[in-house]
Backbone as ProteinMPNN parsed JSONL, in Angstrom:
{"seq_chain_A": "MSAYIESLSPEEWEEFCAIMLRYHYTAKNFWEVPDEDQGDLGLEFFTIDGTLYQCYYPDLNVDMATYKRKIQRKITEDLNKLEKYASEIVVLLDDIRVKQWVLIIPKLKSKELISHCNKKKKELLKKNLPFIDSNVFQVKIETSASFPEGELFAKNIHCKAIDIPLAE", "coords_chain_A": {"N_chain_A": [[102.279, 44.718, 13.112], [103.626, 42.876, 9.997], [103.103, 43.78, 6.579], [103.563, 41.589, 5.275], [103.255, 39.443, 7.011], [100.691, 39.772, 7.371], [99.94, 38.714, 4.786], [100.056, 35.97, 4.809], [98.533, 32.676, 4.603], [96.773, 30.534, 6.972], [98.124, 28.217, 6.987], [100.522, 28.517, 6.266], [101.018, 30.585, 7.819], [101.726, 29.038, 10.11], [103.799, 27.448, 9.193], [105.678, 29.707, 9.192], [105.828, 30.292, 11.862], [107.014, 27.876, 12.567], [109.714, 28.075, 11.696], [110.677, 30.467, 12.629], [110.449, 29.84, 15.615], [112.197, 27.762, 15.747], [114.459, 28.898, 14.967], [114.795, 30.767, 17.095], [115.067, 29.173, 19.534], [116.76, 27.251, 19.06], [117.747, 24.2, 17.002], [118.016, 21.907, 18.682], [116.525, 22.189, 20.819], [113.878, 22.489, 20.257], [110.786, 21.013, 19.227], [108.689, 19.91, 16.693], [105.292, 18.918, 16.285], [104.102, 16.728, 14.362], [101.154, 16.091, 12.552], [100.057, 14.528, 10.912], [99.641, 11.686, 11.805], [97.155, 10.684, 13.145], [96.841, 13.156, 14.404], [98.213, 16.001, 16.137], [97.882, 16.32, 19.197], [96.946, 18.412, 19.816], [98.649, 20.051, 20.135], [101.148, 22.224, 18.622], [103.995, 22.515, 18.43], [106.82, 22.32, 20.859], [109.335, 22.969, 23.354], [112.162, 22.541, 25.333], [112.143, 24.097, 27.357], [109.828, 23.806, 28.657], [107.864, 24.826, 27.382], [104.802, 24.915, 25.764], [103.33, 25.321, 22.247], [100.923, 26.706, 20.453], [99.668, 27.58, 17.024], [97.591, 29.982, 15.743], [95.751, 31.655, 12.811], [93.639, 33.994, 12.977], [90.81, 35.48, 11.207], [91.628, 38.747, 10.226], [90.066, 40.728, 9.482], [87.223, 40.731, 10.518], [84.615, 41.58, 12.98], [85.431, 42.927, 16.01], [83.961, 41.64, 18.184], [83.86, 39.118, 17.038], [86.22, 38.491, 16.514], [87.349, 38.042, 19.042], [85.796, 35.971, 20.162], [86.491, 33.847, 18.456], [89.449, 33.855, 18.691], [89.175, 32.855, 21.664], [87.655, 30.528, 21.776], [89.335, 29.031, 20.233], [91.606, 29.007, 22.235], [90.454, 27.716, 24.463], [89.555, 25.436, 23.367], [91.953, 24.094, 22.5], [93.479, 24.189, 25.075], [91.291, 22.185, 26.65], [92.159, 19.874, 25.111], [94.661, 19.198, 26.142], [94.213, 18.113, 28.803], [92.545, 16.06, 27.694], [93.988, 14.288, 26.025], [96.164, 13.526, 27.945], [97.575, 11.216, 28.615], [99.164, 10.694, 26.496], [100.32, 12.847, 26.056], [102.031, 13.174, 28.314], [104.073, 11.179, 27.478], [104.997, 11.491, 25.236], [106.309, 14.617, 25.631], [108.436, 13.445, 27.79], [110.299, 14.03, 30.158], [109.688, 16.512, 30.338], [108.592, 19.609, 32.211], [105.697, 21.088, 32.104], [105.629, 24.86, 31.673], [104.215, 27.011, 30.328], [101.534, 27.581, 28.474], [101.567, 28.7, 25.282], [99.659, 30.693, 22.768], [99.955, 31.667, 19.447], [99.617, 34.205, 17.516], [98.917, 36.326, 14.75], [98.506, 38.731, 15.295], [97.46, 40.884, 18.326], [94.596, 41.921, 19.386], [93.126, 42.832, 21.72], [92.522, 43.555, 25.238], [90.865, 41.917, 26.797], [91.257, 39.129, 25.832], [93.873, 38.048, 27.112], [92.966, 38.444, 29.829], [91.07, 36.133, 29.327], [93.231, 34.336, 28.835], [94.138, 34.243, 31.667], [91.99, 33.337, 32.939], [91.417, 30.755, 32.02], [93.751, 29.422, 32.286], [93.568, 29.194, 35.345], [91.684, 27.465, 35.46], [92.667, 25.138, 34.255], [94.593, 24.611, 35.863], [93.4, 23.722, 38.023], [92.971, 21.089, 37.426], [95.126, 19.544, 37.599], [96.885, 18.118, 35.911], [99.611, 16.052, 35.065], [101.734, 16.898, 33.765], [102.187, 19.599, 34.105], [103.653, 22.28, 35.6], [102.76, 23.39, 38.235], [103.282, 25.49, 39.771], [104.512, 27.562, 38.482], [103.179, 27.986, 35.933], [101.438, 29.374, 33.032], [99.263, 30.762, 30.835], [99.4, 32.024, 27.714], [99.253, 35.188, 25.525], [101.046, 35.519, 22.212], [102.674, 37.377, 19.643], [104.834, 37.483, 16.558], [106.064, 39.494, 17.256], [107.373, 38.941, 19.706], [109.715, 37.623, 19.478], [112.278, 38.758, 18.075], [114.359, 38.431, 16.61], [114.157, 35.56, 15.466], [111.893, 36.301, 14.001], [112.906, 37.727, 11.903], [114.498, 36.484, 10.802], [112.753, 34.208, 9.869], [111.219, 35.379, 8.243], [113.01, 36.466, 6.079], [113.686, 33.632, 5.209], [111.438, 32.097, 4.759], [109.999, 33.869, 2.709], [111.342, 33.477, 0.416], [111.427, 32.02, -2.216], [111.81, 29.158, -4.642], [112.385, 29.571, -8.289], [112.479, 27.574, -10.526], [112.469, 26.925, -13.941], [110.54, 25.098, -15.952], [111.892, 23.166, -18.472], [110.456, 22.637, -21.959]], "CA_chain_A": [[102.388, 43.416, 12.206], [104.197, 43.447, 8.759], [102.12, 43.323, 5.793], [104.44, 40.08, 4.894], [102.405, 38.288, 7.549], [99.162, 39.804, 6.875], [99.503, 38.483, 3.506], [100.004, 34.637, 4.853], [97.426, 32.026, 4.834], [96.647, 29.723, 8.297], [99.047, 27.165, 6.803], [101.698, 29.643, 5.966], [101.427, 31.065, 9.191], [102.136, 27.719, 10.765], [105.162, 27.136, 8.635], [106.522, 30.64, 9.544], [106.069, 30.154, 13.072], [107.957, 26.652, 13.077], [110.983, 28.261, 11.494], [110.994, 31.456, 13.665], [110.709, 29.066, 16.876], [113.143, 26.599, 15.389], [115.63, 29.839, 14.925], [114.934, 31.447, 18.5], [115.174, 28.082, 20.717], [117.827, 26.168, 18.04], [116.962, 23.098, 16.95], [117.985, 20.653, 19.657], [116.042, 22.504, 21.964], [112.657, 22.823, 19.749], [110.164, 19.833, 18.615], [107.581, 20.343, 16.128], [104.41, 17.54, 16.429], [103.531, 16.345, 13.251], [99.772, 16.045, 12.535], [99.72, 13.536, 9.97], [99.489, 10.473, 11.87], [96.249, 10.464, 14.236], [96.61, 14.296, 14.974], [99.207, 16.586, 16.938], [97.424, 16.301, 20.135], [96.566, 20.16, 20.246], [100.196, 20.711, 20.083], [102.004, 22.29, 17.293], [105.402, 22.854, 19.288], [107.249, 22.406, 22.58], [110.842, 23.194, 23.715], [113.127, 22.058, 26.292], [112.231, 24.86, 28.646], [108.626, 23.746, 29.121], [106.712, 25.653, 26.446], [103.853, 24.36, 24.558], [102.894, 26.164, 21.561], [99.718, 26.423, 19.515], [99.481, 28.994, 16.143], [96.352, 30.658, 14.979], [95.659, 32.736, 12.235], [92.392, 33.963, 12.672], [90.434, 36.425, 10.131], [91.586, 39.971, 11.253], [88.905, 41.657, 8.922], [85.909, 40.863, 11.302], [84.493, 43.048, 13.889], [86.073, 42.888, 17.456], [83.289, 40.527, 19.08], [84.076, 37.872, 16.38], [87.675, 37.997, 16.49], [87.647, 37.767, 20.378], [85.119, 34.881, 20.453], [87.231, 32.709, 17.678], [90.257, 33.208, 19.753], [88.838, 32.558, 22.85], [87.313, 29.267, 21.438], [90.592, 28.38, 20.017], [92.239, 28.858, 23.584], [89.3, 26.685, 24.972], [89.395, 23.88, 22.889], [93.478, 23.708, 22.75], [93.57, 23.692, 26.611], [91.094, 21.131, 26.711], [92.705, 18.634, 24.502], [95.669, 18.884, 27.555], [93.506, 16.878, 29.598], [92.132, 14.807, 27.048], [95.212, 13.435, 25.439], [97.28, 13.845, 29.076], [98.452, 10.088, 28.973], [99.821, 10.539, 25.346], [101.422, 13.887, 26.236], [103.268, 12.736, 29.155], [105.015, 10.392, 26.948], [105.496, 12.927, 24.582], [106.984, 15.254, 26.61], [109.147, 12.583, 28.611], [110.598, 14.598, 31.561], [109.889, 18.395, 30.341], [107.614, 19.945, 32.802], [105.422, 22.427, 30.874], [105.64, 25.868, 32.199], [103.688, 27.98, 29.726], [100.839, 27.418, 26.979], [101.29, 30.013, 24.332], [99.09, 30.908, 21.214], [100.843, 32.741, 18.82], [98.767, 34.493, 16.454], [99.749, 37.536, 14.038], [98.117, 40.411, 16.172], [96.699, 41.089, 19.728], [93.832, 43.366, 19.568], [92.033, 42.824, 22.914], [93.051, 42.982, 26.546], [90.181, 40.677, 27.065], [91.786, 37.672, 25.462], [94.798, 37.968, 28.259], [91.715, 38.379, 30.77], [90.696, 34.947, 29.084], [94.057, 33.191, 29.04], [94.183, 33.952, 33.242], [90.733, 32.454, 33.423], [91.496, 29.089, 31.332], [95.191, 28.922, 33.457], [92.81, 28.889, 36.667], [90.73, 25.981, 35.319], [93.496, 24.049, 33.772], [95.338, 23.793, 36.925], [92.5, 22.637, 39.11], [92.953, 19.455, 36.581], [96.328, 18.848, 38.117], [97.92, 17.337, 34.745], [101.01, 15.53, 35.767], [103.216, 17.128, 32.964], [102.146, 20.611, 34.277], [104.275, 22.846, 36.594], [101.713, 24.236, 38.947], [103.947, 26.407, 40.552], [104.747, 28.831, 37.366], [102.219, 27.784, 34.838], [100.982, 30.6, 32.659], [98.529, 30.676, 29.585], [99.693, 33.511, 27.225], [99.15, 34.882, 23.786], [102.395, 36.219, 21.688], [102.88, 37.401, 18.352], [106.022, 37.288, 16.219], [107.216, 40.442, 17.576], [108.021, 38.323, 20.739], [110.785, 36.9, 19.072], [112.107, 39.477, 16.558], [115.402, 37.646, 15.222], [113.473, 34.933, 14.687], [110.975, 36.595, 12.719], [113.493, 38.476, 10.892], [115.027, 34.96, 10.157], [111.598, 33.445, 9.231], [110.808, 36.038, 6.963], [114.035, 35.882, 4.881], [113.614, 32.351, 4.588], [110.033, 31.779, 4.139], [109.656, 34.502, 1.452], [112.512, 33.052, -0.792], [110.436, 31.231, -3.221], [112.724, 28.841, -5.665], [111.567, 29.491, -9.623], [112.995, 26.455, -11.493], [111.514, 27.061, -15.22], [110.651, 23.652, -16.646], [111.969, 22.69, -20.152], [109.311, 22.565, -22.673]], "C_chain_A": [[102.827, 44.075, 10.849], [102.678, 43.187, 7.745], [102.784, 41.879, 5.162], [103.614, 39.137, 5.543], [100.999, 38.564, 7.493], [98.708, 38.989, 5.588], [99.4, 36.395, 3.59], [98.591, 34.008, 4.858], [97.784, 31.349, 6.473], [97.821, 28.759, 8.163], [100.449, 27.565, 6.784], [102.228, 30.223, 7.116], [102.083, 29.862, 10.408], [103.594, 27.449, 10.774], [106.038, 28.283, 9.125], [107.061, 30.425, 11.205], [107.098, 28.861, 13.542], [109.672, 27.19, 13.087], [111.376, 29.664, 12.524], [111.07, 30.855, 15.12], [112.031, 28.098, 16.784], [114.603, 27.745, 15.883], [115.924, 30.168, 16.507], [115.132, 30.225, 19.42], [116.297, 26.955, 19.954], [117.263, 24.778, 17.926], [117.095, 21.972, 18.109], [117.265, 20.769, 20.523], [114.497, 22.86, 21.211], [112.167, 21.331, 19.098], [108.862, 20.164, 18.132], [106.635, 18.976, 16.055], [103.555, 17.502, 15.416], [101.82, 15.84, 13.59], [99.216, 15.157, 11.687], [99.239, 12.088, 10.338], [98.513, 10.621, 13.419], [96.197, 11.968, 15.178], [97.795, 14.905, 16.029], [98.886, 16.682, 18.624], [97.069, 17.703, 20.882], [97.668, 20.771, 20.289], [100.915, 21.054, 19.009], [103.918, 22.054, 17.277], [105.336, 22.802, 20.389], [108.495, 22.362, 22.16], [110.997, 22.622, 25.235], [112.624, 22.951, 27.614], [110.842, 24.714, 29.322], [107.377, 24.443, 28.544], [106.237, 24.836, 25.469], [103.194, 25.59, 23.512], [101.65, 25.721, 20.343], [99.756, 27.649, 18.531], [97.953, 29.056, 15.992], [96.36, 31.876, 14.469], [94.192, 33.138, 12.042], [92.086, 35.171, 11.747], [90.564, 37.85, 10.817], [90.829, 40.877, 10.514], [87.496, 41.355, 9.596], [86.057, 41.766, 12.381], [84.82, 42.149, 15.322], [85.273, 41.497, 18.004], [83.886, 39.18, 18.316], [85.309, 37.638, 16.219], [88.018, 37.706, 17.756], [87.069, 36.388, 20.773], [85.925, 33.77, 19.64], [88.592, 32.949, 18.3], [90.125, 32.68, 21.0], [88.221, 30.804, 22.774], [88.631, 28.388, 21.212], [91.334, 28.196, 21.039], [91.582, 27.765, 24.221], [89.943, 25.512, 24.447], [90.912, 23.174, 22.665], [93.81, 23.326, 24.151], [92.934, 22.447, 27.163], [91.547, 19.726, 26.378], [94.39, 18.319, 25.616], [95.213, 17.989, 27.989], [93.109, 15.546, 28.934], [92.824, 13.788, 26.364], [96.564, 13.664, 26.979], [98.01, 12.586, 29.159], [99.708, 10.216, 27.879], [101.149, 11.764, 25.35], [102.455, 13.651, 26.91], [104.404, 12.08, 28.597], [105.713, 10.898, 26.003], [106.754, 13.622, 24.858], [108.4, 14.63, 27.414], [109.306, 13.344, 30.087], [110.588, 16.1, 31.719], [108.49, 18.584, 31.093], [107.176, 21.356, 32.299], [104.866, 23.674, 32.351], [104.72, 26.838, 31.575], [102.965, 26.985, 28.246], [101.055, 28.68, 26.49], [100.785, 29.814, 22.956], [99.787, 31.849, 20.775], [99.89, 32.941, 17.511], [99.131, 35.957, 15.982], [99.4, 38.701, 14.742], [96.954, 40.26, 17.295], [96.033, 42.295, 19.72], [93.04, 43.299, 20.709], [92.671, 42.504, 24.269], [92.241, 41.911, 27.177], [90.75, 39.378, 26.722], [92.719, 37.279, 26.65], [93.972, 37.763, 29.243], [91.41, 36.657, 30.728], [91.421, 33.724, 29.494], [94.234, 32.906, 30.851], [93.05, 32.947, 33.639], [91.076, 31.344, 33.294], [93.048, 28.74, 32.233], [94.591, 28.34, 34.85], [92.107, 27.287, 36.191], [91.602, 25.239, 35.025], [94.365, 23.82, 35.246], [94.568, 23.272, 37.896], [92.745, 21.031, 38.682], [94.01, 18.673, 37.057], [96.924, 17.523, 37.145], [99.206, 17.279, 35.099], [102.161, 16.124, 35.198], [102.727, 18.934, 33.373], [102.525, 21.226, 35.649], [103.598, 23.986, 37.03], [102.274, 25.406, 39.429], [104.382, 27.817, 39.623], [103.863, 28.83, 36.397], [101.608, 28.971, 34.429], [100.374, 29.948, 31.137], [98.827, 32.08, 28.892], [99.83, 33.492, 25.824], [100.186, 35.738, 23.491], [102.1, 36.492, 20.108], [104.405, 37.348, 17.86], [106.831, 38.031, 16.968], [107.755, 40.333, 19.265], [109.188, 37.805, 20.43], [111.473, 37.509, 17.747], [113.231, 39.127, 15.805], [114.849, 36.432, 14.713], [112.647, 34.972, 13.747], [111.646, 37.347, 11.723], [114.062, 36.973, 9.856], [113.647, 34.233, 9.036], [111.274, 34.141, 7.945], [111.793, 35.976, 5.917], [114.241, 34.492, 4.507], [112.266, 31.657, 4.075], [109.471, 32.514, 2.878], [110.514, 34.103, 0.625], [111.618, 31.927, -1.579], [111.637, 30.939, -4.505], [111.787, 28.927, -7.059], [112.445, 28.486, -10.282], [112.035, 26.45, -12.751], [111.766, 25.517, -15.591], [111.022, 23.986, -18.042], [110.709, 22.18, -20.631], [109.441, 21.7, -23.888]], "O_chain_A": [[102.615, 45.238, 10.506], [101.616, 42.642, 8.044], [102.016, 41.212, 4.469], [103.216, 38.135, 4.95], [100.169, 37.657, 7.563], [97.552, 38.658, 5.323], [98.871, 35.676, 2.742], [97.594, 34.695, 5.084], [98.831, 31.6, 7.07], [98.479, 28.496, 9.169], [101.373, 26.917, 7.277], [103.409, 30.375, 7.428], [102.811, 30.093, 11.373], [104.374, 27.283, 11.712], [107.163, 27.954, 9.5], [108.21, 30.402, 11.646], [107.78, 28.836, 14.567], [110.552, 26.952, 13.913], [112.461, 29.683, 13.105], [111.838, 31.459, 15.87], [112.726, 27.8, 17.756], [115.446, 27.547, 16.758], [116.987, 29.918, 17.074], [115.544, 30.714, 20.472], [116.514, 25.861, 20.475], [116.416, 24.322, 18.693], [116.149, 21.213, 18.319], [117.055, 19.789, 21.238], [113.914, 23.729, 21.86], [112.98, 20.586, 18.552], [107.985, 20.618, 18.867], [107.226, 17.936, 15.765], [102.459, 18.062, 15.415], [101.412, 15.348, 14.642], [98.0, 14.97, 11.666], [98.62, 11.37, 9.552], [99.019, 10.658, 14.541], [95.706, 12.039, 16.304], [98.271, 14.054, 16.78], [99.79, 17.174, 19.3], [96.958, 17.972, 22.078], [97.729, 21.987, 20.471], [101.38, 20.118, 18.357], [104.72, 21.62, 16.45], [104.352, 23.056, 21.084], [108.893, 21.938, 21.075], [110.111, 22.354, 26.046], [112.725, 22.503, 28.756], [110.598, 25.325, 30.362], [106.261, 24.587, 29.043], [106.852, 24.22, 24.598], [102.657, 26.606, 23.953], [101.571, 24.724, 19.624], [99.869, 28.754, 19.062], [97.244, 28.063, 16.16], [96.712, 32.913, 15.031], [93.552, 32.702, 11.085], [93.039, 35.902, 11.477], [89.841, 38.178, 11.757], [90.92, 42.025, 10.947], [86.558, 41.894, 9.009], [87.014, 42.461, 12.721], [84.496, 40.987, 15.564], [85.88, 40.447, 18.213], [84.344, 38.261, 18.995], [85.62, 36.541, 15.757], [89.06, 37.055, 17.838], [87.674, 35.68, 21.578], [86.016, 32.693, 20.229], [89.049, 31.826, 18.512], [91.055, 31.995, 21.425], [88.401, 30.016, 23.702], [88.927, 27.353, 21.808], [91.926, 27.118, 20.989], [92.296, 26.81, 24.526], [90.729, 24.771, 25.037], [91.064, 21.952, 22.651], [94.363, 22.254, 24.398], [93.547, 21.689, 27.916], [91.406, 18.712, 27.062], [94.991, 17.245, 25.653], [95.665, 16.883, 27.691], [93.24, 14.394, 29.349], [92.398, 12.655, 26.14], [97.744, 13.942, 26.761], [99.096, 12.655, 29.735], [100.882, 9.964, 28.148], [102.305, 11.723, 24.929], [103.606, 13.785, 26.497], [105.543, 12.265, 29.027], [106.935, 10.783, 25.912], [107.891, 13.349, 24.474], [109.354, 15.386, 27.598], [108.486, 13.204, 30.995], [111.09, 16.799, 32.599], [107.472, 17.965, 30.786], [107.85, 22.371, 32.122], [104.193, 23.538, 33.373], [104.337, 27.671, 32.397], [103.456, 26.192, 27.443], [100.785, 29.687, 27.143], [101.259, 29.029, 22.134], [100.233, 32.773, 21.456], [99.529, 32.073, 16.716], [99.618, 36.735, 16.802], [100.156, 39.671, 14.695], [95.868, 39.692, 17.181], [96.512, 43.408, 19.937], [91.99, 43.915, 20.534], [93.253, 41.44, 24.483], [92.736, 41.098, 27.958], [90.611, 38.502, 27.576], [92.438, 36.229, 27.229], [94.185, 36.662, 29.75], [91.468, 35.956, 31.738], [91.034, 32.694, 30.047], [94.408, 31.79, 31.339], [93.144, 32.009, 34.43], [91.144, 30.661, 34.315], [93.186, 27.639, 32.766], [94.984, 27.302, 35.383], [92.22, 26.214, 36.784], [91.432, 24.212, 35.681], [94.708, 22.676, 35.543], [95.014, 22.384, 38.623], [92.709, 20.048, 39.422], [94.01, 17.442, 37.029], [97.272, 16.394, 37.491], [99.883, 18.26, 35.407], [103.287, 16.07, 35.692], [103.2, 19.613, 32.461], [101.956, 20.882, 36.685], [103.653, 25.132, 36.584], [101.544, 26.396, 39.454], [104.529, 28.932, 40.122], [103.742, 29.943, 35.886], [101.194, 29.71, 35.322], [100.831, 28.998, 30.502], [98.528, 33.137, 29.448], [100.219, 32.603, 25.067], [100.413, 36.673, 24.258], [101.313, 35.787, 19.477], [105.245, 37.17, 18.742], [107.943, 37.685, 17.368], [108.316, 41.216, 19.914], [109.804, 37.457, 21.437], [111.349, 37.011, 16.628], [113.297, 39.363, 14.599], [115.029, 36.196, 13.518], [112.491, 34.144, 12.85], [111.036, 37.637, 10.693], [113.984, 36.672, 8.665], [113.676, 33.901, 7.851], [111.102, 33.61, 6.848], [111.469, 35.45, 4.852], [114.939, 34.208, 3.534], [112.157, 30.842, 3.158], [108.663, 31.984, 2.116], [110.249, 34.748, -0.389], [111.305, 30.904, -0.971], [112.22, 31.805, -5.157], [110.644, 28.469, -7.053], [113.476, 29.072, -10.612], [110.894, 26.007, -12.62], [112.827, 24.895, -15.547], [110.542, 24.927, -18.673], [109.972, 21.451, -19.967], [108.478, 21.538, -24.637]]}, "name": "protein", "num_of_chains": 1, "seq": "MSAYIESLSPEEWEEFCAIMLRYHYTAKNFWEVPDEDQGDLGLEFFTIDGTLYQCYYPDLNVDMATYKRKIQRKITEDLNKLEKYASEIVVLLDDIRVKQWVLIIPKLKSKELISHCNKKKKELLKKNLPFIDSNVFQVKIETSASFPEGELFAKNIHCKAIDIPLAE"}
């Protein structure tokens, strides 16, 4: 993980991920779900290939137990929203069948989080949600390193600030 990513706020991390994933998938294959009008249904982004994305920027300076607990809670809460908002998500996705749900975090620090994803996948599949492709569905954690070209593009775009002096 780079010092640049370490310096981001949770809001900046979400913006960074949007730029990175839009670049990776291209605009025509990527949807950002706005949260200003009655929330985002627990989805930040989805793609034409059936990937649902959620971003999370945990405090990286906490002890390992706290780090794992916060990420596990985030995964559990957001996967529960898939069932809670299933009727709305079906309409939002239209004909897209979900093959994976991905939590993007700045740094994966524990293999136990992978095990938690596998456990939650099995629990979610038992719910038989209509938009889930149960033959291939996965719950995963990724970092920006999974999208190297998109990460580089997002760093170049996101870190450029426009400084326009104001006339006095």
